[in-house]
Structures are given as structure tokens and as C-alpha cells.
Tab-separated table of C-alpha atoms in Angstrom:
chain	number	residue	atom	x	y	z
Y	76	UNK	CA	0.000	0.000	0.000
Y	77	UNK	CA	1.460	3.225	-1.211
Y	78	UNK	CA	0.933	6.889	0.589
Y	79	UNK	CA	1.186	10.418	0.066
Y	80	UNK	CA	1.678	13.209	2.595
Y	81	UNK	CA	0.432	17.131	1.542
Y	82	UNK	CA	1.290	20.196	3.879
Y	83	UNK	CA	-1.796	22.265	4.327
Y	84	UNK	CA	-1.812	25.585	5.480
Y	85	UNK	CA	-3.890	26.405	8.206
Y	86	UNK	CA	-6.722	28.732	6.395
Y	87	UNK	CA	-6.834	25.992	4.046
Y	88	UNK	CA	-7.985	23.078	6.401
Y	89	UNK	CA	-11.228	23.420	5.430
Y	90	UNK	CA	-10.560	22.387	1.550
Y	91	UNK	CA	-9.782	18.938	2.880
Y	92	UNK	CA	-13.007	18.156	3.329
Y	93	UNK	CA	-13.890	19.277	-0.424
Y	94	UNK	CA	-10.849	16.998	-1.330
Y	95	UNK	CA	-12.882	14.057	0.629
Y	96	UNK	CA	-15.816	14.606	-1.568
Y	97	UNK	CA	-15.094	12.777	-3.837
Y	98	UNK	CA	-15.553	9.420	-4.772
Y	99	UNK	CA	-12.238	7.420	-4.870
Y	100	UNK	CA	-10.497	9.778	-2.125
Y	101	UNK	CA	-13.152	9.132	0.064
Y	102	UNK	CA	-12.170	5.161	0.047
Y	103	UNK	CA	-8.588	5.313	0.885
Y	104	UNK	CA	-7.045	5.573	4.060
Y	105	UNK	CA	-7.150	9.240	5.865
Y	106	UNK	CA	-5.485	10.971	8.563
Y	107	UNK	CA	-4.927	14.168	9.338
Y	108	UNK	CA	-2.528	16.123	12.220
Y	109	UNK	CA	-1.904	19.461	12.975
Y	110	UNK	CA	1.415	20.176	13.310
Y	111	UNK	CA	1.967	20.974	16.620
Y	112	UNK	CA	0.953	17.448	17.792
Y	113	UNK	CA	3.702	16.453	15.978
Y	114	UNK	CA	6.142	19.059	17.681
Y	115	UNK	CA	6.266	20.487	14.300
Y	116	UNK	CA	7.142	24.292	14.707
Y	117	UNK	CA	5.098	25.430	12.050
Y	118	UNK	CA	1.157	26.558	11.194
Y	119	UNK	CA	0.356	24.076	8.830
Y	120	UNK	CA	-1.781	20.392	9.283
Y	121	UNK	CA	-0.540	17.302	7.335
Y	122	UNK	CA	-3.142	15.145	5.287
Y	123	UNK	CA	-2.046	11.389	4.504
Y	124	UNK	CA	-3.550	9.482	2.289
Y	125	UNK	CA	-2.789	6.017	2.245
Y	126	UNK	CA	-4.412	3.059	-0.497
Y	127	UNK	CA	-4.269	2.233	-4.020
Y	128	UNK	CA	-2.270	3.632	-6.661
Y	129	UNK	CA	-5.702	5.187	-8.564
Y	130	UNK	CA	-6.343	6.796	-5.243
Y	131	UNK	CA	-2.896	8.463	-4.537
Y	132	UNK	CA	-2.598	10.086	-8.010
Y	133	UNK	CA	-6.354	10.902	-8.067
Y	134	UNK	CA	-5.479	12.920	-4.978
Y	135	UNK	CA	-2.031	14.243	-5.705
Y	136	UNK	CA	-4.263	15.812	-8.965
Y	137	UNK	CA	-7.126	17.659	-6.777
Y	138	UNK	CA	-4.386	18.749	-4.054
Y	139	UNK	CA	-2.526	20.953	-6.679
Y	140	UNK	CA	-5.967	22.242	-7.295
Y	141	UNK	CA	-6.523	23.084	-3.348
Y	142	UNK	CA	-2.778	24.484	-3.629
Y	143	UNK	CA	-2.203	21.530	-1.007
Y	144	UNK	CA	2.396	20.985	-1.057
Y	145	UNK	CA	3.116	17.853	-1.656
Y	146	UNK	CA	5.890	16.314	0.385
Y	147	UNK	CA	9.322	14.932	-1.084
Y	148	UNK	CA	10.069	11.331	-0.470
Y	149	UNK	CA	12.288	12.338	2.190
Y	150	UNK	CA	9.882	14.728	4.197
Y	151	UNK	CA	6.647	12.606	3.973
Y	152	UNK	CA	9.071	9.821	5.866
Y	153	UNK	CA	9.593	11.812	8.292
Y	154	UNK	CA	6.415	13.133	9.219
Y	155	UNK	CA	4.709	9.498	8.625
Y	156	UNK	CA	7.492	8.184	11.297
Y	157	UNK	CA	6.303	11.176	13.632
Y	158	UNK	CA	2.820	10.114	13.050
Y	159	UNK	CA	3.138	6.482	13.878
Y	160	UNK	CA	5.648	7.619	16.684
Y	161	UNK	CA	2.505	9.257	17.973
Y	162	UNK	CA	-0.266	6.572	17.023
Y	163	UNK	CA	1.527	4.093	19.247
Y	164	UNK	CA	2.084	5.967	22.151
């Protein structure tokens, strides 16, 4: 199972939910922290989206839309280690 991880600003939160409208998105795995939970000094909220290929690059396409950043390799690692770090605590 593949995932991606977008940086969302703060005023934009609420265009996650529009993102979630649709159909395919909707079915895949999603999780959302704000940044602070993840001792993350900054005012943004990460959205991961975890499941099929179809799903991933039907989302990467609607989050340049929403003006959602998508992470590097490298950065969405990091943050989905944080995340798990905190999921099992």
C-alpha cells in the first residue's frame, strides 16, 4: 500500500473536506494532524492518504488544485514516522 503526505496551510484546512468529496479519495485511508501534535514548529496540518495507486494520483491531482504541497520522499518519511511515533504511544 502506497501513501502520500500534503502540507496544508492552516486557512486551508477546510478544503480537505472538499478533497474528501469525492468518490475514490473518500475510500482510501485518511489521517490528518496538525502540526503541533507532531512538535512540528510550524502553522500548517498534514493530510495522509494512504491506499491504491488510482487513489494516490487521483489525490495528488485535486491537491494541486486546493494548492495543497506535496511532500518529497524524504519529508513525507519523516512526518509518517512522527505520526506512527505518535499513534503508538
Amino acid at each position: 500500500m502506497t501513501y502520500v503526505i500534503f502540507e496544508v496551510k492552516t486557512e486551508q484546512i477546510s478544503k480537505i473536506n472538499d478533497l474528501l468529496k469525492d468518490d475514490l479519495i473518500s475510500r482510501q485511508s485518511i489521517l490528518t494532524r496538525d502540526s503541533s501534535s507532531l512538535n512540528i514548529d510550524k502553522d500548517v496540518s498534514y493530510l495522509k492518504i494512504e491506499g491504491s495507486n488510482d487513489g494516490i494520483k487521483k489525490a495528488e491531482e485535486l491537491a494541486k488544485e486546493f494548492d495543497f504541497k506535496k511532500l518529497s520522499v524524504k519529508e513525507a518519511e519523516k512526518i509518517n514516522k512522527k505520526i506512527e511515533e505518535q499513534e503508538n504511544s
